[in-house]
Short mmCIF file of C-alpha atoms in Angstrom, two decimals:
data_model
loop_
_atom_site.label_atom_id
_atom_site.label_comp_id
_atom_site.label_asym_id
_atom_site.label_seq_id
_atom_site.Cartn_x
_atom_site.Cartn_y
_atom_site.Cartn_z
CA MET A 17 161.39 61.55 147.05
CA ALA A 18 159.84 65.27 147.72
CA LYS A 19 160.38 66.80 151.30
CA PRO A 20 157.07 67.09 152.63
CA LEU A 21 155.66 70.14 154.39
CA VAL A 22 154.84 69.79 157.93
CA LEU A 23 152.44 72.17 159.40
CA SER A 24 151.58 72.18 163.02
CA LEU A 25 148.24 72.12 165.04
CA ASP A 26 147.08 71.66 168.71
CA GLY A 27 150.93 70.49 169.21
CA GLU A 28 150.51 67.95 166.43
CA GLU A 29 152.49 67.90 162.90
CA PHE A 30 151.16 66.30 159.62
CA PRO A 31 153.69 66.09 156.89
CA VAL A 32 151.84 67.03 153.48
CA LYS A 33 152.41 66.60 150.10
CA LEU A 34 151.23 69.39 147.50
CA ALA A 35 149.61 68.60 144.33
CA LYS A 36 148.68 71.42 142.05
CA ILE A 37 145.21 72.44 140.86
CA ASP A 38 144.73 74.67 138.16
CA ARG A 39 141.58 74.92 135.43
CA GLU A 40 143.74 73.44 132.73
CA ARG A 41 143.46 69.78 135.05
CA LEU A 42 140.17 70.51 135.83
CA TYR A 43 138.49 71.57 132.81
CA GLY A 44 140.62 71.77 130.17
CA SER A 45 141.91 74.32 127.94
CA VAL A 46 141.43 76.06 124.96
CA THR A 47 143.56 77.23 122.51
CA VAL A 48 142.81 79.34 119.15
CA GLU A 49 144.19 78.41 116.03
CA ALA A 50 143.83 81.18 112.91
CA PHE A 51 144.24 80.66 109.01
CA ASP A 52 144.23 83.75 106.61
CA GLU A 53 142.28 83.50 103.42
CA HIS A 54 143.83 81.08 101.19
CA GLY A 55 143.82 78.06 104.31
CA ASP A 56 147.52 78.90 105.62
CA GLU A 57 148.01 78.55 108.92
CA VAL A 58 148.71 82.31 110.81
CA PHE A 59 150.86 82.89 114.27
CA LEU A 60 150.41 85.66 116.95
CA ARG A 61 153.56 87.89 117.18
CA VAL A 62 154.72 91.25 118.54
CA LEU A 63 154.83 94.29 116.59
CA ALA A 64 156.87 96.85 117.69
CA TYR A 65 155.85 100.59 117.68
CA ASP A 66 157.77 101.44 114.48
CA GLY A 67 155.26 99.31 112.97
CA LYS A 68 157.75 97.12 110.89
CA THR A 69 159.75 94.92 113.31
CA ILE A 70 158.00 91.85 114.23
CA ILE A 71 159.18 90.00 116.98
CA ASP A 72 158.58 85.30 117.65
CA LYS A 73 157.82 84.35 121.23
CA GLY A 74 161.52 84.81 123.19
CA GLY A 75 162.75 88.00 121.27
CA THR A 76 162.04 90.13 123.69
CA ALA A 77 164.09 90.48 127.60
CA LEU A 78 163.22 92.36 130.61
CA ALA A 79 166.14 94.61 131.70
CA THR A 80 166.76 96.71 135.22
CA VAL A 81 167.44 100.08 134.34
CA THR A 82 168.37 103.26 136.75
CA GLU A 83 167.27 106.42 136.38
CA GLN A 84 169.43 107.24 133.54
CA GLY A 85 168.61 104.54 131.87
CA ASP A 86 171.35 102.30 132.33
CA SER A 87 171.21 98.34 132.65
CA ILE A 88 171.79 97.29 136.34
CA PRO A 89 172.81 93.42 136.73
CA ARG A 90 170.40 91.85 139.64
CA ASN A 91 173.27 90.94 141.79
CA ARG A 92 173.78 94.72 142.30
CA LEU A 93 169.92 95.05 143.64
CA ILE A 94 168.95 95.52 147.23
CA ALA A 95 165.42 94.24 147.88
CA VAL A 96 164.12 97.17 150.56
CA SER A 97 160.57 97.46 151.84
CA SER A 98 158.36 100.48 151.12
CA ASP A 99 159.80 101.86 154.07
CA GLY A 100 163.05 101.63 152.48
CA GLU A 101 164.17 99.29 155.11
CA GLU A 102 166.40 96.55 153.73
CA LEU A 103 164.63 93.05 153.47
CA GLU A 104 166.55 89.67 155.14
CA PRO A 105 165.27 86.64 152.86
CA VAL A 106 162.64 84.59 154.40
CA PRO A 107 163.19 80.84 154.10
CA SER A 108 161.18 77.75 152.32
CA SER A 109 158.27 77.06 154.07
CA PHE A 110 159.43 73.30 153.66
CA SER A 111 162.82 73.93 155.57
CA ALA A 112 160.55 74.54 159.40
CA PRO A 113 157.21 73.11 160.48
CA ASN A 114 154.27 75.81 159.82
CA LEU A 115 152.44 76.84 162.83
CA LEU A 116 148.76 77.06 161.74
CA GLU A 117 146.54 80.05 163.03
CA ARG A 118 142.53 80.47 162.91
CA ALA A 119 141.81 82.72 160.37
CA THR A 120 138.37 84.83 159.71
CA VAL A 121 136.98 84.11 156.38
CA GLU A 122 137.38 87.86 155.31
CA ASP A 123 140.54 87.85 155.85
CA TYR A 124 140.75 85.10 153.74
CA LEU A 125 138.19 86.59 150.95
CA SER A 126 141.31 90.03 151.31
CA HIS A 127 143.82 88.17 149.60
CA THR A 128 144.18 87.60 145.84
CA VAL A 129 144.63 83.75 144.89
CA LYS A 130 147.58 83.33 143.10
CA SER A 131 148.08 79.08 143.55
CA VAL A 132 146.13 76.21 144.90
CA TYR A 133 146.93 72.67 146.25
CA ALA A 134 145.40 69.60 147.40
CA LEU A 135 147.08 68.19 150.28
CA GLU A 136 148.10 64.47 150.69
CA ALA A 137 149.04 62.73 153.84
CA ALA A 138 152.80 61.92 153.15
CA GLU A 139 153.47 58.62 153.60
CA GLU A 140 152.75 57.21 156.90
CA SER A 141 151.00 59.84 158.24
CA GLU A 142 147.59 60.35 159.22
CA LEU A 143 145.49 64.10 158.62
CA ASP A 144 142.51 62.94 160.84
CA HIS A 145 143.18 65.38 163.06
CA LEU A 146 143.57 67.98 160.44
CA ARG A 147 140.49 67.19 158.69
CA ASP A 148 138.13 67.12 161.49
CA SER A 149 139.59 70.82 162.61
CA LEU A 150 138.31 71.37 159.66
CA SER A 151 135.04 70.03 158.91
CA ASP A 152 133.02 72.75 160.86
CA GLY A 153 134.22 75.32 158.30
CA ARG A 154 137.38 76.48 160.47
CA ILE A 155 140.41 78.27 157.98
CA TYR A 156 143.71 77.89 159.18
CA LYS A 157 146.05 79.99 158.42
CA PHE A 158 150.22 80.37 158.51
CA PRO A 159 152.91 82.66 156.02
CA PHE A 160 154.17 80.30 152.65
CA SER A 161 157.07 80.38 150.97
CA TYR A 162 157.60 77.89 148.21
CA ARG A 163 161.33 78.38 147.85
CA GLY A 164 162.13 81.00 149.99
CA GLY A 165 162.36 84.71 148.82
CA LEU A 166 161.38 87.89 149.97
CA GLU A 167 158.49 87.80 151.46
CA TYR A 168 155.70 85.40 152.12
CA ASP A 169 152.39 84.80 150.86
CA GLY A 170 149.67 83.97 152.98
CA ALA A 171 148.31 80.04 152.87
CA PHE A 172 144.90 79.20 153.92
CA LEU A 173 144.02 75.76 154.60
CA ILE A 174 140.28 74.84 154.00
CA GLY A 175 138.23 71.21 153.99
CA ASN A 176 135.62 70.61 151.88
CA LYS A 177 134.04 66.81 150.99
CA GLU A 178 136.56 66.52 148.30
CA GLY A 179 139.58 67.03 150.62
CA ILE A 180 141.89 69.50 152.14
CA PHE A 181 142.83 72.52 149.97
CA MET A 182 145.91 75.45 150.20
CA ILE A 183 145.35 78.02 148.68
CA VAL A 184 148.07 80.73 148.84
CA GLY A 185 147.72 84.31 147.85
CA GLN A 186 148.55 87.74 148.65
CA PRO A 187 146.97 90.74 150.56
CA ALA A 188 144.85 92.42 148.48
CA VAL A 189 144.55 96.65 148.74
CA LEU A 190 140.84 96.75 149.32
CA LYS A 191 139.67 100.66 150.29
CA PHE A 192 136.53 101.62 152.92
CA LEU A 193 134.95 104.67 151.00
CA LYS A 194 133.61 107.55 152.07
CA LEU A 195 130.86 109.96 150.21
CA GLY A 196 133.25 112.22 150.08
CA GLN A 197 135.73 109.61 147.63
CA ALA A 198 133.36 109.09 144.59
CA VAL A 199 136.13 108.47 141.76
CA VAL A 200 135.81 109.54 137.98
CA LEU A 201 134.23 106.84 135.94
CA GLU A 202 136.60 105.85 132.93
CA PRO A 203 135.13 105.57 129.49
CA THR A 204 134.09 101.65 128.96
CA GLU A 205 137.26 99.72 127.82
CA GLU A 206 136.56 97.59 124.64
CA GLN A 207 140.23 96.09 124.40
CA GLU A 208 140.33 92.95 122.99
CA VAL A 209 142.12 90.33 125.15
CA ALA A 210 144.88 88.43 123.41
CA ALA A 211 143.26 85.79 121.23
CA ASP A 212 146.33 83.43 122.92
CA ASP A 213 145.16 84.45 126.18
CA LEU A 214 141.90 82.79 126.33
CA ASP A 215 141.32 79.07 128.22
CA PHE A 216 137.99 80.02 128.81
CA ASP A 217 134.56 79.15 127.26
CA LEU A 218 134.59 75.58 129.43
CA LEU A 219 131.93 77.43 132.12
CA MET B 20 135.68 100.61 134.37
CA PRO B 21 131.60 101.79 134.14
CA ILE B 22 129.46 98.61 135.52
CA ASN B 23 125.84 98.76 135.57
CA ILE B 24 124.49 97.02 138.68
CA SER B 25 121.04 96.59 139.86
CA ASN B 26 119.98 96.47 143.98
CA GLU B 27 117.71 94.35 145.98
CA LYS B 28 114.60 97.21 144.62
CA GLN B 29 115.45 96.64 140.47
CA ARG B 30 116.61 100.23 140.63
CA ASP B 31 120.12 100.06 138.46
CA ALA B 32 123.36 102.72 138.21
CA VAL B 33 126.36 103.06 136.29
CA VAL B 34 129.15 103.07 139.08
CA ALA B 35 132.64 102.55 138.54
CA MET B 36 134.59 99.36 138.74
CA GLU B 37 138.23 99.44 139.77
CA GLY B 38 140.86 96.60 140.11
CA VAL B 39 142.37 95.17 143.20
CA ARG B 40 145.86 95.55 143.45
CA PRO B 41 148.04 92.82 145.98
CA LYS B 42 149.70 95.08 148.57
CA ARG B 43 153.26 94.51 147.65
CA ASP B 44 156.15 95.89 150.27
CA VAL B 45 159.47 94.53 148.06
CA ARG B 46 161.17 97.21 145.64
CA TYR B 47 164.16 97.03 144.34
CA VAL B 48 166.51 99.67 144.51
CA ASP B 49 170.55 100.29 143.40
CA GLU B 50 173.99 100.44 145.81
CA ASP B 51 173.27 104.01 146.05
CA MET B 52 169.34 103.35 147.44
CA ASN B 53 167.84 104.84 144.02
CA ALA B 54 164.73 103.93 142.80
CA VAL B 55 165.72 101.05 139.33
CA PHE B 56 163.05 100.03 136.75
CA ASN B 57 161.77 97.23 134.70
CA ARG B 58 161.97 98.11 130.74
CA ARG B 59 161.51 95.53 127.55
CA LEU B 60 163.81 95.33 125.31
CA LEU B 61 164.20 93.89 122.12
CA LYS B 62 166.73 90.62 121.84
CA THR B 63 165.79 89.81 118.28
CA ASP B 64 163.01 90.40 115.57
CA VAL B 65 162.36 87.40 113.11
CA SER B 66 163.74 88.57 110.14
CA HIS B 67 167.19 87.49 112.35
CA GLU B 68 166.28 84.40 113.18
CA LEU B 69 167.14 81.14 112.04
CA PRO B 70 164.40 80.12 108.63
CA GLU B 71 164.66 83.71 107.78
CA LEU B 72 168.44 83.49 107.35
CA MET B 73 168.03 80.18 106.04
CA LYS B 74 166.45 81.84 102.61
CA LYS B 75 170.18 83.58 102.02
CA LEU B 76 171.81 80.92 103.08
CA PRO B 77 170.13 77.48 103.12
CA ASN B 78 172.75 75.08 104.49
CA PHE B 79 174.08 74.81 108.09
CA GLU B 80 177.80 75.44 107.42
CA ASP B 81 177.48 78.22 105.41
CA ILE B 82 175.10 79.60 108.61
CA SER B 83 177.81 78.73 110.94
CA GLU B 84 180.66 80.75 109.23
CA ALA B 85 178.34 83.96 108.51
CA LEU B 86 177.87 83.57 111.93
CA VAL B 87 181.16 83.74 113.03
CA ASP B 88 182.25 86.22 110.33
CA ALA B 89 179.18 88.72 109.93
CA ASP B 90 177.09 88.29 112.24
CA PRO B 91 173.68 88.09 110.39
CA GLU B 92 171.55 87.58 113.26
CA ILE B 93 172.39 91.16 114.98
CA ASP B 94 171.16 94.14 114.12
CA THR B 95 173.32 96.28 115.88
CA GLU B 96 171.32 99.23 115.26
CA ASN B 97 167.78 98.33 116.85
CA PHE B 98 168.63 95.41 119.24
CA GLY B 99 168.72 96.20 122.55
CA MET B 100 166.33 99.30 121.97
CA PHE B 101 163.74 99.69 125.06
CA LEU B 102 159.80 98.18 123.80
CA THR B 103 156.62 100.49 123.98
CA GLU B 104 153.72 100.68 123.10
CA THR B 105 153.72 97.45 120.92
CA SER B 106 150.93 95.87 119.34
CA ARG B 107 149.68 91.91 118.79
CA VAL B 108 148.88 90.95 114.89
CA TYR B 109 148.93 87.76 112.57
CA VAL B 110 152.12 86.84 110.96
CA GLY B 111 152.14 84.34 107.58
CA ASP B 112 154.51 83.56 105.40
CA GLY B 113 153.99 86.74 103.97
CA GLY B 114 154.43 89.34 106.83
CA ILE B 115 151.73 90.89 108.33
CA VAL B 116 147.99 89.21 108.29
CA HIS B 117 144.87 91.41 108.63
CA SER B 118 141.86 89.09 107.82
CA VAL B 119 141.91 85.69 109.76
CA GLU B 120 139.85 82.96 110.47
CA GLU B 121 139.94 81.59 114.06
CA PHE B 122 139.04 78.35 115.81
CA GLU B 123 139.07 77.35 119.03
CA VAL B 124 140.34 74.23 119.66
CA VAL B 125 138.77 72.74 122.79
CA THR B 126 141.22 70.06 124.90
CA ASN B 127 139.93 67.69 127.69
CA PRO B 128 142.11 67.73 131.23
CA ASP B 129 144.16 64.58 129.70
CA GLY B 130 144.66 66.46 126.58
CA THR B 131 142.79 64.83 124.27
CA GLU B 132 140.73 67.14 121.97
CA ARG B 133 137.09 67.84 122.37
CA GLU B 134 135.88 69.83 119.95
CA ARG B 135 137.32 72.53 117.56
CA ARG B 136 135.12 75.30 116.66
CA PRO B 137 135.38 79.06 114.61
CA ARG B 138 135.93 81.68 117.61
CA LYS B 139 133.18 83.39 119.03
CA LYS B 140 134.41 87.36 120.76
CA GLU B 141 131.27 87.74 123.25
CA PRO B 142 130.90 91.45 123.55
CA GLN B 143 131.53 92.76 127.85
CA ASN B 144 128.17 92.67 129.53
CA ILE B 145 128.67 94.52 132.34
CA ASN B 146 127.94 98.03 131.40
CA THR B 147 124.78 97.29 128.88
CA ASP B 148 121.01 98.38 128.84
CA VAL B 149 120.28 95.80 130.99
CA PRO B 150 122.53 95.87 134.37
CA LEU B 151 123.24 93.01 136.00
CA LYS B 152 121.15 91.63 138.25
CA TRP B 153 120.30 91.22 141.78
CA THR B 154 119.22 87.61 141.96
CA GLY B 155 118.62 87.21 145.36
CA LYS B 156 120.60 84.18 145.31
CA PHE B 157 122.77 84.69 149.02
CA ILE B 158 125.45 81.81 149.84
CA LYS B 159 126.72 81.84 152.99
CA LYS B 160 130.64 83.27 152.79
CA PRO B 161 132.03 79.92 154.85
CA ASP B 162 130.21 77.99 152.16
CA ALA B 163 131.19 80.07 149.39
CA VAL B 164 135.03 79.64 150.03
CA LYS B 165 134.46 76.15 150.30
CA ARG B 166 132.60 75.45 146.64
CA PHE B 167 134.78 78.59 144.92
CA VAL B 168 138.36 79.40 144.48
CA PHE B 169 138.05 83.63 143.43
CA ALA B 170 140.45 83.58 140.66
CA GLY B 171 140.23 88.32 140.63
CA LYS B 172 138.77 90.75 142.76
CA LYS B 173 137.44 93.82 141.43
CA GLN B 174 136.13 96.82 143.83
CA LEU B 175 132.87 98.66 143.32
CA ALA B 176 133.12 102.67 143.95
CA HIS B 177 130.68 105.75 143.54
CA ILE B 178 131.13 108.43 141.47
CA ASN B 179 128.58 110.85 143.24
CA GLY B 180 126.29 110.85 145.92
CA LEU B 181 123.38 109.37 144.72
CA THR B 182 125.65 106.40 144.05
CA PHE B 183 127.12 106.56 147.22
CA ASP B 184 123.61 106.10 148.75
CA PHE B 185 123.18 102.90 146.53
CA LEU B 186 126.44 101.16 147.11
CA TYR B 187 126.17 101.61 151.01
CA GLU B 188 123.10 100.25 150.78
CA ILE B 189 123.94 97.34 148.94
CA ALA B 190 127.02 96.75 151.53
CA LYS B 191 124.94 96.69 154.06
CA LYS B 192 122.47 94.65 153.30
CA LEU B 193 124.98 91.90 152.23
CA HIS B 194 127.31 92.78 155.42
CA GLU B 195 124.13 91.61 157.65
CA GLU B 196 123.13 88.88 155.47
CA ASP B 197 127.09 87.46 156.05
CA SER B 198 126.80 86.38 152.65
CA LEU B 199 128.36 86.58 149.02
CA LEU B 200 125.05 87.70 146.46
CA LEU B 201 125.45 85.71 143.33
CA LEU B 202 125.78 88.27 140.57
CA ARG B 203 124.44 87.12 136.68
CA ALA B 204 124.58 89.02 133.25
CA GLY B 205 121.77 88.93 129.94
CA GLU B 206 118.19 89.39 129.60
CA HIS B 207 117.66 85.82 131.35
CA ARG B 208 120.17 86.16 134.34
CA ASP B 209 121.50 83.26 133.29
CA ARG B 210 125.33 84.82 131.39
CA PRO B 211 128.04 84.75 133.35
CA LEU B 212 130.37 88.07 133.86
CA VAL B 213 132.29 89.18 130.74
CA MET B 214 134.44 92.27 131.48
CA ASN B 215 136.16 93.06 127.86
CA ARG B 216 134.96 91.53 124.15
CA GLY B 217 136.73 88.18 123.42
CA GLY B 218 137.29 88.23 127.49
CA LYS B 219 137.09 85.36 130.02
CA PRO B 220 133.45 84.54 131.44
CA TYR B 221 133.38 84.49 135.25
CA ASN B 222 130.98 83.74 137.34
CA ALA B 223 130.50 86.89 140.12
CA PHE B 224 129.66 87.09 143.76
CA LEU B 225 129.24 90.48 145.26
CA GLU B 226 130.93 90.91 149.36
CA GLY B 227 129.80 93.81 150.93
CA ARG B 228 131.41 95.20 154.20
CA ILE B 229 131.18 98.23 156.45
CA GLU B 230 132.57 100.47 158.88
CA GLY B 231 131.11 103.33 160.02
CA ASP B 232 129.70 105.18 157.33
CA SER B 233 132.23 104.37 154.85
CA TYR B 234 131.66 100.40 152.24
CA CYS B 235 133.89 98.25 150.93
CA LEU B 236 131.94 96.53 148.06
CA ILE B 237 134.36 93.38 146.04
CA LEU B 238 133.16 91.47 143.39
CA HIS B 239 135.16 88.18 143.79
CA LEU B 240 135.83 86.19 140.46
CA SER B 241 135.56 82.73 140.21
CA ASN B 242 136.19 80.33 136.83
CA MET B 243 137.26 77.44 139.34
CA GLU B 244 135.10 75.04 142.08
CA LEU B 245 137.60 74.06 144.87
CA LYS B 246 137.95 70.45 144.04
CA ARG B 247 140.25 67.74 142.76
CA PRO B 248 140.90 66.89 139.27
CA ALA B 249 139.83 63.71 138.08
CA PRO B 250 142.22 60.72 138.21
CA ILE B 251 143.56 60.11 134.22
CA GLU B 252 143.43 56.66 133.13
CA ASP B 253 146.37 54.74 131.96
CA ASP B 254 144.88 54.80 128.37
CA ARG B 255 144.72 58.61 128.79
CA MET B 256 141.09 59.15 128.66
CA PRO B 257 138.91 60.42 131.47
CA ALA B 258 137.49 57.98 133.25
CA THR B 259 133.62 60.30 133.16
CA ALA B 260 134.51 60.21 128.91
CA LYS B 261 135.27 56.15 129.33
CA ARG B 262 132.08 55.40 130.83
CA LYS B 263 130.07 57.36 128.38
CA ALA B 264 131.54 55.82 125.47
CA SER B 265 131.44 52.86 126.56
CA ALA B 266 127.71 53.03 127.74
CA GLU B 267 126.61 54.27 124.20
CA PRO B 268 125.54 51.86 121.54
CA GLU B 269 127.71 50.75 118.90
CA ASP B 270 125.94 52.95 115.90
CA LYS B 271 125.70 55.87 118.04
CA LYS B 272 129.88 55.52 118.69
CA LYS B 273 130.11 55.32 114.86
CA LEU B 274 127.77 58.59 114.49
CA THR B 275 129.63 60.93 117.03
CA ARG B 276 133.12 59.80 115.03
CA ALA B 277 131.42 60.68 111.77
CA LYS B 278 130.60 64.10 113.02
CA PRO B 279 132.63 67.10 111.39
CA ALA B 280 135.15 68.35 113.88
CA VAL B 281 133.77 71.81 113.58
CA THR B 282 130.23 72.39 114.51
CA GLU B 283 129.39 75.77 113.39
CA HIS B 284 129.41 76.95 109.61
CA ASP B 285 130.95 76.07 107.02
CA VAL B 286 133.21 72.71 107.44
CA ALA B 287 135.37 73.88 104.70
CA ASP B 288 135.81 77.12 106.35
CA ALA B 289 137.50 74.82 109.38
CA GLU B 290 139.69 72.65 107.32
CA PRO B 291 143.28 73.14 108.79
CA LYS B 292 145.65 73.34 105.43
CA LYS B 293 146.71 70.22 105.53
CA ILE B 294 143.43 68.88 105.11
CA LYS B 295 142.53 71.33 102.47
CA ALA B 296 146.09 70.87 100.66
CA ALA B 297 145.56 67.09 100.68
CA LYS B 298 142.03 67.07 99.51
CA LYS B 299 143.45 69.13 96.24
CA LYS B 300 145.81 66.78 95.75
CA ALA B 301 143.61 63.89 95.95
CA ASP B 302 141.01 66.43 93.32
CA THR B 303 143.85 66.74 91.17
CA LYS B 304 144.76 63.09 90.70
CA THR B 305 140.89 61.97 90.12
CA ARG B 306 140.77 64.79 87.05
CA LYS B 307 143.98 63.47 85.73
#
C-alpha cells in the first residue's frame, strides 16, 4: 500500500491518501482529428526552420549547454538560488508529519495552481477534526514536495461539501503598480493555439 | 496583450493584460558557477524513422543489417542541431498538407465517446468592440476558493495616467468588497473569455488589491470546479449517463443511436477514411 501523507494539526495526526483530480476526470476531454481533401487522416508534426525537416513525436530532445554551446551532463549541474547560494535538496513530504499553518485567502490566491488532490482518510484513521477545522472557511497550508527535490511548493487545504482538497501551487510574481509604472501596450496576439493542445469546450 | 474592460459605470477602456509567472528561485550553473541554458535539439526526423526505412528495405532482417552496416537511421549532418523557430504542420502520406478538415472528438470522463463535430475556432473576445462587462456579480473570496480551481492568472496594468485612475478605482472597489467579480464577454454577457483564436474558454474572476497609492488587479481564470469526479461504474458508463439512458423510452433510445456522429455540416464530410473506404467498396460491389 502507498505510504500515506501525514498532516498534523493541534497535536493530532491525520494520515491521508491523495487522489489526483484534473479536468479530464471531471468533464472528459476533446481531441482533434484532421483529414485531407481525400478523407485521409493527417497528423500534426513539427516543421524545423529550414522548411523541410519534419519531426515526429519524440524526435526532439532537451539538452543543457554552456554559454559556448557545449553540452553538459545533468550530473555536473549545480542548483543555486537566485542569490547564487547552493541549494540543499528538500525531502519528500511523505517522509515526516507535515505541520499545518493557517493561511489567508489572499495567500492562496497569490499562488499559481499546479495540481489538485482530493484527500481520503488512510486506513483506520478519521478526519473529523480536520474536516471541522476547515468547515468555517479556514485554509491551512504547509510546504509540499511529492518526491523530494530542490524546493517546496505550497500546499493548501480547503474544505467544501464535497470533501477536503489539497491544492498545490507556486507563489506567483504579482506586482503592485503605481502611476509612473505604465506599461507599453503590445498588439493583439492572434496566435493560434496548437490543435492538439485543445481539451476545452465542455463549459 | 490588450484587453477591453468596462467598470461599474459601464465606461470602458483598453488596458494591458500580462502573464503572471511563478516565483522561481532555482537555477542551474556548471562547476565554475557559469550559467547554463536549455536548448531543444533534433534527435531524428520522419525521413529516418522505421516506416520510411521500410519503404526502401521491406523486411526487418535487411533493415537490421543496414542499421549495423550503414546507419541509415542517422543523418550525421543534421541530427543534434539546435531547433529554433519551429512551426506545426499537418502531414499526410504525401508530405505537408495545407487544406484540412478538423473534427473534435468529445470523450466522457470514463473514456467513452460522446460527440464528434466539426471543429470551430472561436475568435478571441477580450479585445473587441464589445468590452468585457462589469456583471456586478460579486463572489466572496472564501466562497470562490471553495467552488473553483483557478488554473491561470493574468494581471491588468495601466497604459497611461487615465487608465491608472480607471484601474485603481476598479481595484479599490473590489478590495473593499473583499470579493471576486465575475467577468463575461459578448453582447449578452453570456460568454466565457477566450484569449486567442481557437484557445480554451475560461470563466474569469477579477480580484483587486490596494496598497497605498498602488493597485494590483488579478484576473483569475477557471475551467474546473473544486469537486470530486463522479464514480465510474464497472460497465465503464458514468452513473448519470446510465440513469439517463435507463429512464429513456425504448424508441427514444433507438432514435439516439440512429443519430449521425457528427452534429453539424454534412455527415459525409465527417466520415473518417475507413468508413468512406468501406462505403466505396460496398458501392463498387453493388454496381458489379
